[in-house]
Amino acid sequence: GAGVSQSPRYKVAKRGQDVALRCDPISGHVSLFWYQQALGQGPEFLTYFQNEAQLDKSGLPSDRFFAERPEGSVSTLKIQRTQQEDSAVYLCASSPDRGPGGYTFGSGTRLTVV
Amino acid sequence: AQSVTQLDSHVSVSEGTPVLLRCNYSSSYSPSLFWYVQHPNKGLQLLLKYTSAATLVKGINGFEAEFKKSETSFHLTKPSAHMSDAAEYFCVVSEAGTALIFGKGTTLSVSS
């Protein structure tokens, strides 16, 4: 597609529920990144894929967070047993190469845990 | 470790007056530096980037930034603000060529 597509746009989850957030990168983009943006803060890095390989997951805040990109295209960020502190906008970005200069961000998924 | 400090959380200007958004960075190596803009309920948009070429970088919508290594600064400027410039602005550093490190953001308000 023309841009990075994320779904759902909004998600409300009850505390303890599992959620799955989807990212459709720009076709052919090698690199894919997930960021978490809490209210009033800048985005913070979660994890990075190059094709299907997850090369960096140092930003995932706990083992309740899991990301995958099995065919090197669509990626899913899964959060198990959601907590209120997980409430944030989750941003996906893709890039045609390894460098950061070609990032295109999606509009994000706003997760609210109640 | 790399980091970014945006010196003002909120900047207010009048339409037609200059804009200055300040950013200092910390990096052990030659960094790549970026400014992104985020309008309400919209995705992040790249304004401009510095990647060790010319120190004065021109971006979209009349914005520019100057990389000053001696001052570890990368301030964003625009000669004349427009109402449509009102948004959240993020200064960003990347050292390892992959993950971007964002500042906390500066909210720009433009009054008529």
mmCIF file of C-alpha atoms in Angstrom:
data_model
loop_
_atom_site.group_PDB
_atom_site.id
_atom_site.type_symbol
_atom_site.label_atom_id
_atom_site.label_comp_id
_atom_site.label_asym_id
_atom_site.label_seq_id
_atom_site.Cartn_x
_atom_site.Cartn_y
_atom_site.Cartn_z
ATOM 1 C CA GLY A 1 0.000 0.000 0.000
ATOM 2 C CA ALA A 2 0.904 3.653 -0.091
ATOM 3 C CA GLY A 3 1.649 3.909 3.607
ATOM 4 C CA VAL A 4 2.029 1.961 6.812
ATOM 5 C CA SER A 5 -1.340 0.681 7.949
ATOM 6 C CA GLN A 6 -2.128 -0.189 11.556
ATOM 7 C CA SER A 7 -5.218 -1.851 12.950
ATOM 8 C CA PRO A 8 -7.275 -1.486 14.970
ATOM 9 C CA ARG A 9 -7.118 2.281 15.213
ATOM 10 C CA TYR A 10 -8.495 2.161 18.771
ATOM 11 C CA LYS A 11 -8.651 -0.721 21.228
ATOM 12 C CA VAL A 12 -10.188 -0.842 24.678
ATOM 13 C CA ALA A 13 -9.206 -3.849 26.745
ATOM 14 C CA LYS A 14 -10.168 -4.964 30.219
ATOM 15 C CA ARG A 15 -7.245 -5.466 32.560
ATOM 16 C CA GLY A 16 -5.957 -9.004 32.165
ATOM 17 C CA GLN A 17 -7.155 -9.386 28.588
ATOM 18 C CA ASP A 18 -4.781 -10.299 25.749
ATOM 19 C CA VAL A 19 -4.580 -7.968 22.726
ATOM 20 C CA ALA A 20 -3.034 -8.191 19.260
ATOM 21 C CA LEU A 21 -2.063 -5.145 17.256
ATOM 22 C CA ARG A 22 -1.393 -5.403 13.540
ATOM 23 C CA CYS A 23 1.027 -3.517 11.323
ATOM 24 C CA ASP A 24 1.031 -3.641 7.519
ATOM 25 C CA PRO A 25 4.293 -2.045 6.341
ATOM 26 C CA ILE A 26 4.960 -0.505 2.970
ATOM 27 C CA SER A 27 5.403 -3.288 0.437
ATOM 28 C CA GLY A 28 9.032 -4.287 0.057
ATOM 29 C CA HIS A 29 10.248 -2.507 3.174
ATOM 30 C CA VAL A 30 12.909 -4.600 4.858
ATOM 31 C CA SER A 31 12.925 -3.036 8.302
ATOM 32 C CA LEU A 32 9.995 -2.778 10.698
ATOM 33 C CA PHE A 33 9.930 -1.094 14.085
ATOM 34 C CA TRP A 34 7.469 -0.895 16.962
ATOM 35 C CA TYR A 35 7.330 2.089 19.320
ATOM 36 C CA GLN A 36 5.212 2.858 22.391
ATOM 37 C CA GLN A 37 4.066 6.442 22.989
ATOM 38 C CA ALA A 38 2.606 7.175 26.408
ATOM 39 C CA LEU A 39 0.434 10.262 26.826
ATOM 40 C CA GLY A 40 2.511 13.439 26.684
ATOM 41 C CA GLN A 41 5.731 11.577 25.931
ATOM 42 C CA GLY A 42 7.875 10.881 22.925
ATOM 43 C CA PRO A 43 7.762 7.449 21.312
ATOM 44 C CA GLU A 44 9.981 4.812 22.895
ATOM 45 C CA PHE A 45 11.558 1.956 20.974
ATOM 46 C CA LEU A 46 10.155 -1.521 21.567
ATOM 47 C CA THR A 47 11.525 -3.868 18.928
ATOM 48 C CA TYR A 48 13.027 -4.098 15.429
ATOM 49 C CA PHE A 49 12.735 -6.632 12.597
ATOM 50 C CA GLN A 50 14.808 -7.032 9.503
ATOM 51 C CA ASN A 51 12.662 -9.140 7.216
ATOM 52 C CA GLU A 52 11.389 -11.958 9.470
ATOM 53 C CA ALA A 53 14.287 -11.793 11.922
ATOM 54 C CA GLN A 54 13.752 -9.957 15.187
ATOM 55 C CA LEU A 55 17.145 -8.325 15.625
ATOM 56 C CA ASP A 56 16.465 -6.191 18.667
ATOM 57 C CA LYS A 57 13.810 -6.606 21.339
ATOM 58 C CA SER A 58 15.587 -4.713 24.066
ATOM 59 C CA GLY A 59 12.778 -2.185 24.426
ATOM 60 C CA LEU A 60 10.000 -4.628 25.231
ATOM 61 C CA PRO A 61 8.993 -3.679 28.790
ATOM 62 C CA SER A 62 8.182 -7.178 30.031
ATOM 63 C CA ASP A 63 7.735 -10.762 28.934
ATOM 64 C CA ARG A 64 4.028 -10.011 28.469
ATOM 65 C CA PHE A 65 4.997 -8.252 25.227
ATOM 66 C CA PHE A 66 5.692 -10.338 22.161
ATOM 67 C CA ALA A 67 6.155 -9.374 18.504
ATOM 68 C CA GLU A 68 6.401 -11.419 15.355
ATOM 69 C CA ARG A 69 6.810 -10.970 11.617
ATOM 70 C CA PRO A 70 6.704 -14.538 10.326
ATOM 71 C CA GLU A 71 6.838 -13.865 6.579
ATOM 72 C CA GLY A 72 8.828 -10.665 6.640
ATOM 73 C CA SER A 73 5.823 -8.482 5.886
ATOM 74 C CA VAL A 74 2.902 -8.027 8.293
ATOM 75 C CA SER A 75 3.836 -7.790 11.961
ATOM 76 C CA THR A 76 1.787 -8.390 15.088
ATOM 77 C CA LEU A 77 2.490 -6.990 18.529
ATOM 78 C CA LYS A 78 0.837 -9.061 21.223
ATOM 79 C CA ILE A 79 0.356 -8.003 24.806
ATOM 80 C CA GLN A 80 -0.712 -10.645 27.277
ATOM 81 C CA ARG A 81 -2.575 -9.987 30.531
ATOM 82 C CA THR A 82 -2.804 -6.249 29.849
ATOM 83 C CA GLN A 83 -2.206 -3.802 32.685
ATOM 84 C CA GLN A 84 -3.254 -0.174 33.007
ATOM 85 C CA GLU A 85 0.316 0.980 32.437
ATOM 86 C CA ASP A 86 0.150 -0.592 28.970
ATOM 87 C CA SER A 87 -2.273 2.157 27.906
ATOM 88 C CA ALA A 88 -0.493 4.069 25.140
ATOM 89 C CA VAL A 89 -0.350 4.614 21.402
ATOM 90 C CA TYR A 90 1.578 1.856 19.664
ATOM 91 C CA LEU A 91 3.336 3.043 16.534
ATOM 92 C CA CYS A 92 4.720 0.966 13.730
ATOM 93 C CA ALA A 93 7.288 2.205 11.226
ATOM 94 C CA SER A 94 8.903 0.619 8.208
ATOM 95 C CA SER A 95 11.994 1.448 6.208
ATOM 96 C CA PRO A 96 13.323 0.168 2.877
ATOM 97 C CA ASP A 97 16.784 -0.437 4.341
ATOM 98 C CA ARG A 98 18.584 -0.780 7.639
ATOM 99 C CA GLY A 99 19.032 2.922 8.208
ATOM 100 C CA PRO A 100 16.634 5.219 10.032
ATOM 101 C CA GLY A 101 16.452 7.852 7.357
ATOM 102 C CA GLY A 102 13.708 6.207 5.367
ATOM 103 C CA TYR A 103 11.247 5.584 8.180
ATOM 104 C CA THR A 104 7.527 5.884 7.455
ATOM 105 C CA PHE A 105 5.267 5.773 10.494
ATOM 106 C CA GLY A 106 1.735 4.471 10.698
ATOM 107 C CA SER A 107 -1.003 6.416 12.493
ATOM 108 C CA GLY A 108 -0.805 4.089 15.466
ATOM 109 C CA THR A 109 -3.159 2.036 17.618
ATOM 110 C CA ARG A 110 -4.440 3.734 20.749
ATOM 111 C CA LEU A 111 -4.750 1.084 23.476
ATOM 112 C CA THR A 112 -6.741 1.886 26.587
ATOM 113 C CA VAL A 113 -6.743 -0.660 29.400
ATOM 114 C CA VAL A 114 -9.639 -0.265 31.827
ATOM 115 C CA ALA B 1 24.496 6.263 25.511
ATOM 116 C CA GLN B 2 22.640 8.513 23.143
ATOM 117 C CA SER B 3 19.937 10.900 24.313
ATOM 118 C CA VAL B 4 18.021 13.978 23.274
ATOM 119 C CA THR B 5 16.887 16.943 25.349
ATOM 120 C CA GLN B 6 14.237 19.304 24.043
ATOM 121 C CA LEU B 7 14.711 22.432 26.063
ATOM 122 C CA ASP B 8 11.143 23.737 25.870
ATOM 123 C CA SER B 9 8.017 21.691 26.458
ATOM 124 C CA HIS B 10 5.816 24.442 25.006
ATOM 125 C CA VAL B 11 6.524 27.317 22.604
ATOM 126 C CA SER B 12 3.963 29.961 21.655
ATOM 127 C CA VAL B 13 4.388 32.318 18.704
ATOM 128 C CA SER B 14 2.239 34.655 16.671
ATOM 129 C CA GLU B 15 1.504 33.936 13.042
ATOM 130 C CA GLY B 16 4.184 35.442 10.819
ATOM 131 C CA THR B 17 6.877 35.526 13.516
ATOM 132 C CA PRO B 18 9.964 33.271 13.637
ATOM 133 C CA VAL B 19 9.936 29.832 15.231
ATOM 134 C CA LEU B 20 12.810 28.384 17.273
ATOM 135 C CA LEU B 21 12.557 24.909 18.821
ATOM 136 C CA ARG B 22 15.660 23.941 20.753
ATOM 137 C CA CYS B 23 17.286 20.527 20.926
ATOM 138 C CA ASN B 24 20.524 19.259 22.453
ATOM 139 C CA TYR B 25 21.809 15.759 21.937
ATOM 140 C CA SER B 26 24.271 13.400 23.505
ATOM 141 C CA SER B 27 26.036 10.797 21.424
ATOM 142 C CA SER B 28 29.272 8.863 21.569
ATOM 143 C CA TYR B 29 29.591 8.656 17.801
ATOM 144 C CA SER B 30 28.626 10.688 14.786
ATOM 145 C CA PRO B 31 24.883 10.748 15.105
ATOM 146 C CA SER B 32 22.078 11.022 12.620
ATOM 147 C CA LEU B 33 19.603 13.657 13.759
ATOM 148 C CA PHE B 34 16.008 14.229 12.768
ATOM 149 C CA TRP B 35 13.014 16.419 13.442
ATOM 150 C CA TYR B 36 9.561 14.872 13.256
ATOM 151 C CA VAL B 37 6.177 16.593 13.508
ATOM 152 C CA GLN B 38 2.993 15.044 14.864
ATOM 153 C CA HIS B 39 -0.359 16.660 14.249
ATOM 154 C CA PRO B 40 -3.284 15.570 16.467
ATOM 155 C CA ASN B 41 -4.488 12.080 15.601
ATOM 156 C CA LYS B 42 -2.015 11.890 12.732
ATOM 157 C CA GLY B 43 1.124 9.847 12.195
ATOM 158 C CA LEU B 44 4.644 11.134 12.671
ATOM 159 C CA GLN B 45 5.992 12.999 9.664
ATOM 160 C CA LEU B 46 9.673 13.552 8.920
ATOM 161 C CA LEU B 47 10.517 17.259 8.631
ATOM 162 C CA LEU B 48 14.231 16.961 7.970
ATOM 163 C CA LYS B 49 17.312 14.866 8.705
ATOM 164 C CA TYR B 50 21.032 15.356 9.210
ATOM 165 C CA THR B 51 23.320 12.485 8.277
ATOM 166 C CA SER B 52 26.849 14.006 8.289
ATOM 167 C CA ALA B 53 26.586 15.973 5.067
ATOM 168 C CA ALA B 54 25.834 19.720 5.089
ATOM 169 C CA THR B 55 25.388 21.098 8.601
ATOM 170 C CA LEU B 56 22.489 23.331 7.567
ATOM 171 C CA VAL B 57 19.595 21.091 6.657
ATOM 172 C CA LYS B 58 16.496 22.274 4.842
ATOM 173 C CA GLY B 59 13.254 20.427 5.325
ATOM 174 C CA ILE B 60 9.657 20.578 4.279
ATOM 175 C CA ASN B 61 7.248 23.478 4.868
ATOM 176 C CA GLY B 62 10.051 26.044 5.222
ATOM 177 C CA PHE B 63 11.716 24.462 8.264
ATOM 178 C CA GLU B 64 15.455 24.141 8.625
ATOM 179 C CA ALA B 65 17.914 23.027 11.295
ATOM 180 C CA GLU B 66 21.615 23.540 11.891
ATOM 181 C CA PHE B 67 23.893 20.850 13.288
ATOM 182 C CA LYS B 68 26.446 22.388 15.665
ATOM 183 C CA LYS B 69 28.830 19.768 16.936
ATOM 184 C CA SER B 70 30.645 22.137 19.315
ATOM 185 C CA GLU B 71 27.357 22.940 21.025
ATOM 186 C CA THR B 72 25.813 19.464 20.557
ATOM 187 C CA SER B 73 22.720 21.228 19.280
ATOM 188 C CA PHE B 74 20.263 20.733 16.438
ATOM 189 C CA HIS B 75 17.750 23.568 16.762
ATOM 190 C CA LEU B 76 14.748 23.788 14.419
ATOM 191 C CA THR B 77 13.817 27.136 12.902
ATOM 192 C CA LYS B 78 11.318 28.673 10.529
ATOM 193 C CA PRO B 79 11.335 32.349 9.490
ATOM 194 C CA SER B 80 7.581 32.859 9.584
ATOM 195 C CA ALA B 81 5.068 30.709 11.463
ATOM 196 C CA HIS B 82 1.793 29.635 9.919
ATOM 197 C CA MET B 83 -1.314 28.519 11.763
ATOM 198 C CA SER B 84 -0.941 25.063 10.250
ATOM 199 C CA ASP B 85 2.447 24.673 11.987
ATOM 200 C CA ALA B 86 0.726 24.166 15.354
ATOM 201 C CA ALA B 87 1.647 20.612 16.361
ATOM 202 C CA GLU B 88 3.984 18.491 18.495
ATOM 203 C CA TYR B 89 7.629 18.455 17.367
ATOM 204 C CA PHE B 90 10.142 15.760 18.247
ATOM 205 C CA CYS B 91 13.913 15.940 18.019
ATOM 206 C CA VAL B 92 15.350 12.491 17.352
ATOM 207 C CA VAL B 93 18.828 10.932 17.380
ATOM 208 C CA SER B 94 20.029 7.677 15.933
ATOM 209 C CA GLU B 95 23.509 6.360 16.535
ATOM 210 C CA ALA B 96 23.391 2.705 15.702
ATOM 211 C CA GLY B 97 21.586 3.125 12.417
ATOM 212 C CA THR B 98 18.460 1.428 13.572
ATOM 213 C CA ALA B 99 16.360 2.548 16.519
ATOM 214 C CA LEU B 100 15.400 6.196 16.845
ATOM 215 C CA ILE B 101 15.658 7.874 20.246
ATOM 216 C CA PHE B 102 12.992 10.562 20.671
ATOM 217 C CA GLY B 103 12.962 13.634 22.854
ATOM 218 C CA LYS B 104 9.915 14.353 24.999
ATOM 219 C CA GLY B 105 8.510 16.764 22.434
ATOM 220 C CA THR B 106 7.764 20.468 22.134
ATOM 221 C CA THR B 107 4.212 21.689 21.622
ATOM 222 C CA LEU B 108 4.115 24.612 19.205
ATOM 223 C CA SER B 109 1.129 26.937 19.477
ATOM 224 C CA VAL B 110 0.501 29.599 16.820
ATOM 225 C CA SER B 111 -1.881 32.467 17.477
ATOM 226 C CA SER B 112 -3.407 34.796 14.927
#
